[in-house]
mmCIF file of C-alpha atoms in Angstrom:
data_model
loop_
_atom_site.group_PDB
_atom_site.id
_atom_site.type_symbol
_atom_site.label_atom_id
_atom_site.label_comp_id
_atom_site.label_asym_id
_atom_site.label_seq_id
_atom_site.Cartn_x
_atom_site.Cartn_y
_atom_site.Cartn_z
ATOM 1 C CA MET A 1 75.310 88.363 136.425
ATOM 2 C CA GLN A 2 71.912 86.864 135.621
ATOM 3 C CA GLU A 3 73.515 84.341 133.261
ATOM 4 C CA MET A 4 75.943 83.273 135.993
ATOM 5 C CA ASP A 5 73.099 82.877 138.500
ATOM 6 C CA GLU A 6 71.215 80.721 136.010
ATOM 7 C CA PHE A 7 74.305 78.605 135.364
ATOM 8 C CA ILE A 8 74.881 78.095 139.096
ATOM 9 C CA ALA A 9 71.249 77.070 139.509
ATOM 10 C CA MET A 10 71.694 74.498 136.734
ATOM 11 C CA LEU A 11 74.938 73.303 138.320
ATOM 12 C CA ARG A 12 73.227 72.800 141.666
ATOM 13 C CA ASP A 13 70.275 70.990 140.057
ATOM 14 C CA SER A 14 72.513 68.563 138.182
ATOM 15 C CA ALA A 15 74.559 67.981 141.338
ATOM 16 C CA GLU A 16 71.407 67.262 143.340
ATOM 17 C CA GLY A 17 70.397 64.502 140.934
ATOM 18 C CA PHE A 18 73.866 62.973 140.662
ATOM 19 C CA LEU A 19 74.539 63.007 144.406
ATOM 20 C CA ALA A 20 71.070 61.706 145.299
ATOM 21 C CA ASP A 21 71.701 58.697 143.066
ATOM 22 C CA PHE A 22 75.125 58.197 144.641
ATOM 23 C CA GLN A 23 73.810 58.416 148.200
ATOM 24 C CA ALA A 24 71.247 55.719 147.405
ATOM 25 C CA SER A 25 73.986 53.396 146.091
ATOM 26 C CA PRO A 26 75.895 50.802 148.179
ATOM 27 C CA GLY A 27 79.161 52.679 147.604
ATOM 28 C CA ALA A 28 77.960 55.654 149.638
ATOM 29 C CA LYS A 29 78.420 53.867 152.956
ATOM 30 C CA THR A 30 81.859 54.451 154.491
ATOM 31 C CA GLU A 31 83.782 52.422 157.045
ATOM 32 C CA ILE A 32 85.570 53.630 160.164
ATOM 33 C CA ALA A 33 89.386 53.510 160.325
ATOM 34 C CA VAL A 34 89.785 51.956 156.848
ATOM 35 C CA PRO A 35 91.808 54.008 154.312
ATOM 36 C CA ARG A 36 89.855 53.990 151.043
ATOM 37 C CA PRO A 37 91.245 54.473 147.546
ATOM 38 C CA LEU A 38 89.487 57.011 145.385
ATOM 39 C CA ASN A 39 86.576 55.549 143.421
ATOM 40 C CA ARG A 40 87.933 56.079 139.906
ATOM 41 C CA GLU A 41 84.646 55.251 138.212
ATOM 42 C CA LEU A 42 82.942 57.921 140.296
ATOM 43 C CA TRP A 43 85.796 60.355 139.587
ATOM 44 C CA THR A 44 85.394 59.773 135.837
ATOM 45 C CA ALA A 45 81.667 60.490 136.130
ATOM 46 C CA MET A 46 82.486 63.758 137.905
ATOM 47 C CA ALA A 47 84.893 64.619 135.079
ATOM 48 C CA GLU A 48 82.154 64.012 132.510
ATOM 49 C CA LEU A 49 79.951 66.469 134.412
ATOM 50 C CA GLY A 50 82.693 69.077 134.074
ATOM 51 C CA TRP A 51 83.280 69.403 137.806
ATOM 52 C CA LEU A 52 87.039 68.825 137.736
ATOM 53 C CA GLY A 53 87.777 71.769 135.446
ATOM 54 C CA LEU A 54 85.379 74.350 136.856
ATOM 55 C CA LEU A 55 88.066 76.857 137.807
ATOM 56 C CA LEU A 56 90.641 76.237 135.083
ATOM 57 C CA PRO A 57 90.855 78.931 132.376
ATOM 58 C CA GLU A 58 89.304 78.333 128.965
ATOM 59 C CA SER A 59 92.770 78.371 127.399
ATOM 60 C CA GLN A 60 93.485 75.171 129.334
ATOM 61 C CA GLY A 61 90.148 73.559 128.514
ATOM 62 C CA GLY A 62 88.371 74.586 131.723
ATOM 63 C CA LEU A 63 85.110 76.423 132.317
ATOM 64 C CA ALA A 64 86.763 79.505 133.869
ATOM 65 C CA LEU A 65 84.067 79.849 136.526
ATOM 66 C CA PRO A 66 84.543 81.969 139.649
ATOM 67 C CA VAL A 67 85.418 80.156 142.860
ATOM 68 C CA ALA A 68 81.956 81.106 144.191
ATOM 69 C CA ALA A 69 80.410 78.705 141.659
ATOM 70 C CA ALA A 70 82.590 75.859 142.883
ATOM 71 C CA ALA A 71 81.575 76.752 146.452
ATOM 72 C CA GLU A 72 77.914 76.294 145.495
ATOM 73 C CA LEU A 73 78.757 72.812 144.251
ATOM 74 C CA ALA A 74 80.660 72.059 147.464
ATOM 75 C CA GLU A 75 77.640 73.132 149.516
ATOM 76 C CA VAL A 76 75.482 70.578 147.693
ATOM 77 C CA MET A 77 78.159 67.937 148.247
ATOM 78 C CA GLY A 78 77.992 68.684 151.951
ATOM 79 C CA ARG A 79 74.225 68.201 151.972
ATOM 80 C CA TYR A 80 74.773 64.688 150.600
ATOM 81 C CA ARG A 81 77.801 63.992 152.864
ATOM 82 C CA PHE A 82 79.810 63.217 149.735
ATOM 83 C CA PRO A 83 82.892 61.283 150.970
ATOM 84 C CA VAL A 84 85.146 62.114 148.008
ATOM 85 C CA PRO A 85 88.192 64.459 148.154
ATOM 86 C CA TYR A 86 86.896 66.829 145.475
ATOM 87 C CA ILE A 87 88.378 69.957 147.044
ATOM 88 C CA GLU A 88 91.720 68.281 147.698
ATOM 89 C CA ALA A 89 92.175 66.499 144.348
ATOM 90 C CA ALA A 90 90.427 68.845 141.900
ATOM 91 C CA ILE A 91 89.955 72.416 143.122
ATOM 92 C CA MET A 92 93.286 73.040 144.863
ATOM 93 C CA PRO A 93 95.485 71.344 142.215
ATOM 94 C CA ALA A 94 93.593 73.309 139.534
ATOM 95 C CA GLN A 95 94.777 76.572 141.099
ATOM 96 C CA ILE A 96 98.389 75.406 140.843
ATOM 97 C CA LEU A 97 98.065 74.155 137.262
ATOM 98 C CA ALA A 98 96.302 77.352 136.195
ATOM 99 C CA ALA A 99 99.218 79.394 137.516
ATOM 100 C CA ALA A 100 101.730 77.060 135.828
ATOM 101 C CA ASP A 101 99.863 77.465 132.502
ATOM 102 C CA ASN A 102 100.480 73.813 131.648
ATOM 103 C CA GLU A 103 97.817 72.708 129.153
ATOM 104 C CA ALA A 104 98.895 69.055 129.097
ATOM 105 C CA LEU A 105 98.611 68.620 132.873
ATOM 106 C CA ALA A 106 95.367 70.606 132.965
ATOM 107 C CA ALA A 107 93.879 68.275 130.352
ATOM 108 C CA GLU A 108 94.825 65.257 132.472
ATOM 109 C CA LEU A 109 93.096 66.772 135.502
ATOM 110 C CA ILE A 110 89.951 67.738 133.566
ATOM 111 C CA SER A 111 89.584 64.268 132.048
ATOM 112 C CA GLY A 112 90.022 62.546 135.398
ATOM 113 C CA GLU A 113 92.672 60.267 133.902
ATOM 114 C CA THR A 114 95.333 61.485 136.343
ATOM 115 C CA LEU A 115 94.944 62.284 140.020
ATOM 116 C CA PHE A 116 96.752 65.326 141.378
ATOM 117 C CA SER A 117 97.610 65.832 145.041
ATOM 118 C CA LEU A 118 98.885 69.064 146.555
ATOM 119 C CA ALA A 119 101.606 68.298 149.124
ATOM 120 C CA TRP A 120 102.072 71.594 150.937
ATOM 121 C CA GLN A 121 101.967 71.143 154.715
ATOM 122 C CA ASP A 122 105.339 70.450 156.267
ATOM 123 C CA ARG A 123 104.157 69.020 159.591
ATOM 124 C CA ALA A 124 101.089 68.656 161.776
ATOM 125 C CA GLY A 125 99.836 71.906 163.266
ATOM 126 C CA SER A 126 101.994 74.066 161.017
ATOM 127 C CA ASP A 127 101.164 76.425 158.173
ATOM 128 C CA ALA A 128 104.739 76.174 156.869
ATOM 129 C CA ALA A 129 104.764 75.092 153.245
ATOM 130 C CA PHE A 130 108.202 75.498 151.712
ATOM 131 C CA ALA A 131 110.721 74.943 154.523
ATOM 132 C CA ALA A 132 110.990 71.239 155.331
ATOM 133 C CA CYS A 133 111.229 69.838 151.794
ATOM 134 C CA VAL A 134 114.405 70.848 149.935
ATOM 135 C CA LEU A 135 115.143 70.866 146.209
ATOM 136 C CA SER A 136 118.768 70.267 145.224
ATOM 137 C CA ASP A 137 120.213 69.126 141.870
ATOM 138 C CA GLY A 138 116.773 68.272 140.506
ATOM 139 C CA GLN A 139 115.869 66.059 143.485
ATOM 140 C CA ILE A 140 113.797 66.687 146.606
ATOM 141 C CA SER A 141 114.208 65.445 150.174
ATOM 142 C CA GLY A 142 112.012 66.020 153.209
ATOM 143 C CA GLN A 143 108.494 65.316 154.452
ATOM 144 C CA LYS A 144 104.914 66.407 153.813
ATOM 145 C CA SER A 145 101.849 65.824 156.011
ATOM 146 C CA PHE A 146 98.114 65.357 155.357
ATOM 147 C CA VAL A 147 98.396 64.738 151.610
ATOM 148 C CA ALA A 148 95.047 63.565 150.218
ATOM 149 C CA ALA A 149 94.182 61.374 147.225
ATOM 150 C CA VAL A 150 97.593 59.753 146.918
ATOM 151 C CA GLU A 151 97.290 56.727 144.642
ATOM 152 C CA PRO A 152 99.999 54.681 142.880
ATOM 153 C CA ASP A 153 99.566 56.748 139.700
ATOM 154 C CA SER A 154 99.068 60.182 141.298
ATOM 155 C CA GLN A 155 101.018 63.292 140.381
ATOM 156 C CA LEU A 156 102.223 65.163 143.458
ATOM 157 C CA LEU A 157 102.449 68.952 143.433
ATOM 158 C CA VAL A 158 105.090 69.440 146.124
ATOM 159 C CA CYS A 159 106.003 72.750 147.766
ATOM 160 C CA VAL A 160 109.765 72.923 148.316
ATOM 161 C CA SER A 161 112.554 75.351 149.105
ATOM 162 C CA SER A 162 115.594 75.840 146.894
ATOM 163 C CA VAL A 163 118.616 78.088 146.625
ATOM 164 C CA ASN A 164 116.462 80.373 144.480
ATOM 165 C CA GLY A 165 113.600 80.496 146.977
ATOM 166 C CA PRO A 166 110.238 78.690 147.200
ATOM 167 C CA ALA A 167 109.098 76.435 144.372
ATOM 168 C CA ILE A 168 106.419 73.920 143.411
ATOM 169 C CA VAL A 169 107.563 70.784 141.617
ATOM 170 C CA LEU A 170 105.860 67.780 140.028
ATOM 171 C CA VAL A 171 106.641 64.292 141.357
ATOM 172 C CA ASN A 172 105.311 60.858 140.411
ATOM 173 C CA SER A 173 103.854 59.207 143.505
ATOM 174 C CA ASP A 174 105.426 55.852 142.582
ATOM 175 C CA ALA A 175 108.926 57.301 142.093
ATOM 176 C CA ASP A 176 111.875 55.733 143.875
ATOM 177 C CA GLY A 177 112.643 57.304 147.233
ATOM 178 C CA ILE A 178 109.050 58.008 148.335
ATOM 179 C CA THR A 179 107.678 56.419 151.503
ATOM 180 C CA ALA A 180 103.971 56.819 152.291
ATOM 181 C CA GLN A 181 102.292 56.260 155.646
ATOM 182 C CA ARG A 182 98.543 56.154 155.063
ATOM 183 C CA SER A 183 95.781 56.888 157.594
ATOM 184 C CA ALA A 184 92.007 56.759 157.239
ATOM 185 C CA THR A 185 89.807 59.829 156.898
ATOM 186 C CA ALA A 186 86.093 60.353 156.324
ATOM 187 C CA SER A 187 86.788 61.204 152.677
ATOM 188 C CA GLY A 188 89.326 58.441 151.987
ATOM 189 C CA SER A 189 92.837 58.813 153.353
ATOM 190 C CA PHE A 190 95.674 61.168 154.194
ATOM 191 C CA CYS A 191 99.331 60.314 153.685
ATOM 192 C CA GLN A 192 102.482 61.264 155.506
ATOM 193 C CA LEU A 193 105.069 61.362 152.718
ATOM 194 C CA SER A 194 108.835 61.120 153.038
ATOM 195 C CA PHE A 195 111.065 62.033 150.082
ATOM 196 C CA ASP A 196 114.659 60.834 149.795
ATOM 197 C CA LYS A 197 116.383 62.318 146.753
ATOM 198 C CA VAL A 198 113.316 61.968 144.535
ATOM 199 C CA ALA A 199 113.490 63.196 140.938
ATOM 200 C CA CYS A 200 111.083 66.001 140.087
ATOM 201 C CA ALA A 201 110.066 68.436 137.358
ATOM 202 C CA PRO A 202 109.795 72.189 138.059
ATOM 203 C CA LEU A 203 106.432 73.935 137.719
ATOM 204 C CA LEU A 204 106.568 77.270 139.554
ATOM 205 C CA ALA A 205 109.227 79.227 141.410
ATOM 206 C CA GLY A 206 109.583 82.341 143.542
ATOM 207 C CA PRO A 207 106.618 84.671 144.095
ATOM 208 C CA ALA A 208 104.574 82.802 141.472
ATOM 209 C CA ALA A 209 104.792 79.629 143.565
ATOM 210 C CA GLU A 210 103.808 81.481 146.736
ATOM 211 C CA GLN A 211 100.863 83.192 145.026
ATOM 212 C CA ALA A 212 99.638 79.939 143.471
ATOM 213 C CA LEU A 213 99.692 78.186 146.847
ATOM 214 C CA ALA A 214 97.894 81.130 148.480
ATOM 215 C CA SER A 215 95.166 80.916 145.815
ATOM 216 C CA ALA A 216 94.852 77.153 146.326
ATOM 217 C CA LEU A 217 94.529 77.498 150.103
ATOM 218 C CA ALA A 218 92.015 80.344 149.782
ATOM 219 C CA ALA A 219 89.853 78.301 147.386
ATOM 220 C CA GLY A 220 90.155 75.244 149.610
ATOM 221 C CA ARG A 221 89.049 77.134 152.711
ATOM 222 C CA LEU A 222 86.079 78.714 150.967
ATOM 223 C CA LEU A 223 84.861 75.397 149.566
ATOM 224 C CA ALA A 224 85.449 73.637 152.889
ATOM 225 C CA SER A 225 83.295 76.322 154.570
ATOM 226 C CA ALA A 226 80.518 75.809 152.028
ATOM 227 C CA PHE A 227 80.785 72.009 152.360
ATOM 228 C CA LEU A 228 80.535 72.234 156.159
ATOM 229 C CA SER A 229 77.533 74.554 155.884
ATOM 230 C CA GLY A 230 75.677 72.108 153.638
ATOM 231 C CA LEU A 231 76.708 69.212 155.867
ATOM 232 C CA SER A 232 75.320 70.975 158.946
ATOM 233 C CA ARG A 233 72.021 71.743 157.251
ATOM 234 C CA ALA A 234 71.507 68.141 156.125
ATOM 235 C CA CYS A 235 72.486 66.776 159.532
ATOM 236 C CA LEU A 236 69.913 69.001 161.232
ATOM 237 C CA ARG A 237 67.271 68.033 158.653
ATOM 238 C CA ASP A 238 67.820 64.318 159.289
ATOM 239 C CA THR A 239 67.810 64.898 163.041
ATOM 240 C CA VAL A 240 64.497 66.763 162.930
ATOM 241 C CA ASP A 241 63.012 63.948 160.822
ATOM 242 C CA TYR A 242 64.144 61.458 163.473
ATOM 243 C CA LEU A 243 62.728 63.575 166.314
ATOM 244 C CA ASN A 244 59.375 63.784 164.520
ATOM 245 C CA GLN A 245 59.194 59.995 164.340
ATOM 246 C CA ARG A 246 60.660 58.900 167.675
ATOM 247 C CA GLN A 247 58.333 58.895 170.700
ATOM 248 C CA GLN A 248 58.962 58.946 174.422
ATOM 249 C CA PHE A 249 56.358 58.992 177.196
ATOM 250 C CA GLY A 250 53.704 58.873 174.499
ATOM 251 C CA ARG A 251 54.935 62.058 172.794
ATOM 252 C CA LYS A 252 57.129 62.792 169.813
ATOM 253 C CA LEU A 253 60.594 63.918 170.879
ATOM 254 C CA SER A 254 60.205 67.033 168.740
ATOM 255 C CA SER A 255 57.303 68.168 170.959
ATOM 256 C CA PHE A 256 59.560 68.660 173.985
ATOM 257 C CA GLN A 257 60.348 72.335 174.371
ATOM 258 C CA SER A 258 64.007 71.875 175.308
ATOM 259 C CA VAL A 259 64.559 69.740 172.201
ATOM 260 C CA SER A 260 62.772 72.233 169.943
ATOM 261 C CA HIS A 261 64.844 75.092 171.304
ATOM 262 C CA ARG A 262 68.074 73.238 170.597
ATOM 263 C CA CYS A 263 66.996 72.632 166.994
ATOM 264 C CA VAL A 264 66.043 76.285 166.511
ATOM 265 C CA ASP A 265 69.436 77.385 167.860
ATOM 266 C CA MET A 266 71.214 75.042 165.468
ATOM 267 C CA HIS A 267 69.171 76.368 162.562
ATOM 268 C CA ILE A 268 70.155 79.947 163.411
ATOM 269 C CA TYR A 269 73.836 79.028 163.650
ATOM 270 C CA ILE A 270 73.680 77.287 160.259
ATOM 271 C CA GLU A 271 72.029 80.319 158.658
ATOM 272 C CA LEU A 272 74.827 82.522 160.008
ATOM 273 C CA ALA A 273 77.532 80.143 158.785
ATOM 274 C CA GLU A 274 76.023 80.125 155.299
ATOM 275 C CA ALA A 275 75.764 83.921 155.234
ATOM 276 C CA VAL A 276 79.418 84.295 156.244
ATOM 277 C CA TRP A 277 80.812 81.969 153.555
ATOM 278 C CA ARG A 278 78.688 83.685 150.904
ATOM 279 C CA VAL A 279 80.124 87.054 151.956
ATOM 280 C CA ALA A 280 83.615 85.539 151.758
ATOM 281 C CA ALA A 281 82.856 84.202 148.266
ATOM 282 C CA GLU A 282 82.009 87.727 147.103
ATOM 283 C CA SER A 283 84.882 89.559 148.797
ATOM 284 C CA GLY A 284 87.638 86.951 148.606
ATOM 285 C CA ASP A 285 89.766 88.769 151.194
ATOM 286 C CA GLU A 286 91.781 86.839 153.786
ATOM 287 C CA ALA A 287 89.837 88.095 156.797
ATOM 288 C CA SER A 288 86.456 87.055 155.360
ATOM 289 C CA LEU A 289 87.767 83.625 154.350
ATOM 290 C CA SER A 290 89.206 83.077 157.825
ATOM 291 C CA ALA A 291 85.928 84.132 159.433
ATOM 292 C CA ALA A 292 83.946 81.806 157.159
ATOM 293 C CA LYS A 293 86.164 78.802 157.876
ATOM 294 C CA ALA A 294 86.163 79.463 161.636
ATOM 295 C CA ARG A 295 82.389 79.777 161.900
ATOM 296 C CA ALA A 296 81.622 76.864 159.561
ATOM 297 C CA SER A 297 84.040 74.609 161.467
ATOM 298 C CA ASP A 298 82.523 75.468 164.840
ATOM 299 C CA VAL A 299 78.938 75.155 163.641
ATOM 300 C CA ALA A 300 79.398 71.848 161.798
ATOM 301 C CA GLN A 301 81.110 70.130 164.703
ATOM 302 C CA ASP A 302 78.625 71.484 167.238
ATOM 303 C CA VAL A 303 75.549 70.562 165.149
ATOM 304 C CA CYS A 304 76.833 67.058 164.447
ATOM 305 C CA ARG A 305 77.727 66.401 168.085
ATOM 306 C CA GLN A 306 74.297 67.583 169.212
ATOM 307 C CA ALA A 307 72.723 65.407 166.521
ATOM 308 C CA VAL A 308 74.449 62.360 167.993
ATOM 309 C CA GLN A 309 73.063 63.251 171.418
ATOM 310 C CA LEU A 310 69.545 63.842 170.115
ATOM 311 C CA HIS A 311 69.585 60.469 168.379
ATOM 312 C CA GLY A 312 70.294 58.828 171.723
ATOM 313 C CA ALA A 313 71.926 55.394 171.630
ATOM 314 C CA MET A 314 71.064 55.143 167.927
ATOM 315 C CA GLY A 315 73.503 57.991 167.232
ATOM 316 C CA PHE A 316 76.450 55.824 168.254
ATOM 317 C CA THR A 317 75.688 52.990 165.821
ATOM 318 C CA GLU A 318 77.209 52.519 162.398
ATOM 319 C CA GLU A 319 73.741 52.042 160.914
ATOM 320 C CA CYS A 320 72.897 55.659 161.703
ATOM 321 C CA SER A 321 74.099 58.219 159.153
ATOM 322 C CA VAL A 322 74.732 60.853 161.813
ATOM 323 C CA GLY A 323 78.137 59.282 162.469
ATOM 324 C CA GLU A 324 79.155 59.945 158.862
ATOM 325 C CA TYR A 325 78.153 63.593 159.248
ATOM 326 C CA LEU A 326 80.257 63.895 162.391
ATOM 327 C CA ARG A 327 83.346 62.281 160.870
ATOM 328 C CA LEU A 328 83.224 64.623 157.867
ATOM 329 C CA ALA A 329 82.653 67.618 160.157
ATOM 330 C CA LEU A 330 85.692 66.706 162.247
ATOM 331 C CA GLN A 331 87.875 66.229 159.179
ATOM 332 C CA TYR A 332 86.958 69.348 157.215
ATOM 333 C CA GLY A 333 86.501 71.428 160.348
ATOM 334 C CA ASN A 334 90.197 71.034 161.167
ATOM 335 C CA TRP A 335 91.679 70.634 157.694
ATOM 336 C CA LEU A 336 93.267 73.824 156.270
ATOM 337 C CA GLY A 337 92.951 75.443 159.677
ATOM 338 C CA SER A 338 90.879 74.779 162.765
ATOM 339 C CA ALA A 339 88.380 77.320 164.058
ATOM 340 C CA LYS A 340 90.924 78.521 166.611
ATOM 341 C CA SER A 341 93.702 79.030 164.067
ATOM 342 C CA MET A 342 91.300 80.728 161.643
ATOM 343 C CA ARG A 343 90.225 83.186 164.329
ATOM 344 C CA ARG A 344 93.896 84.051 164.866
ATOM 345 C CA ALA A 345 94.304 84.516 161.106
ATOM 346 C CA PHE A 346 91.225 86.763 161.049
ATOM 347 C CA GLN A 347 92.634 88.941 163.816
ATOM 348 C CA SER A 348 96.004 89.170 162.075
ATOM 349 C CA ALA A 349 94.361 90.173 158.800
ATOM 350 C CA ARG A 350 92.230 92.821 160.465
ATOM 351 C CA THR A 351 95.268 94.209 162.321
ATOM 352 C CA ALA A 352 97.256 94.381 159.083
ATOM 353 C CA GLU A 353 94.367 96.227 157.401
ATOM 354 C CA ALA A 354 94.207 98.716 160.258
ATOM 355 C CA LEU A 355 97.944 99.415 160.078
ATOM 356 C CA ALA A 356 98.033 99.717 156.292
#
């Protein structure tokens, strides 16, 4: 346990240095409403740090760390408003590849040479994963929504249904029959994908496919909660710095009691959000993960909106970093389940536990 704590501390320290350098670089600034391709040079640097293979087993060349370690890294990424789809293109695909026990694909992910995208959601506002995309005679047809990190050379891990039940198949993103509609996000882009008799290769089928997807979604929600917690903390820090500098009526804004009280409330909410995701990291049960995602989503969006207000007119300008915090909070606060849907999932999990 002590060795793991020391390793996590080293992981956080190295991430702090790397992300501080990135945030000071010109590439850290994002644009509104412009879909961005993944920065492959940055992705390669992350691979060299070992971040892409954190959760993969040692037999596949990974570090075999617990998901809690990856959550610590995600929390640091949130503090630096890191606009890169690390959770989407590294952590979640790693859960699928680990279950498939495919060393060749795992090596491609770890090296950063190949991008992997998990295409699981059938339509907006739905948790359905296997229904709308159908596998027949080695080809798939259907649609997938909110697929991140889709590049011309990406490998798509697509959840499909077949005559033998649910399955996960591998598809080249540039294969014939794929149509992509791209939209901008704070971390790059999401794609709406349409498949028309697209050739694929099988990876997982039946209960193994369902369990692998469940593990990927659980890891994604935990890391998103940690990311949002770190994001909230950094947003409040920057806001307090601004309030300590800005003056009105001959006084610093931070000296006004109503402003101070709002900042204290935000700090308390952030502390609670962090405590909840750390409990979820230890327990790993569905109810705790749902609670963590719900609270982190609410807190991040509330803190960032209040930060915009406390910055006054400056908060609405592109020059102010608070807008980047808010865009990331809105994206990750609703991705993999909004606060409202996560509260419903929490209640369902608790009811199932009570009836068991």
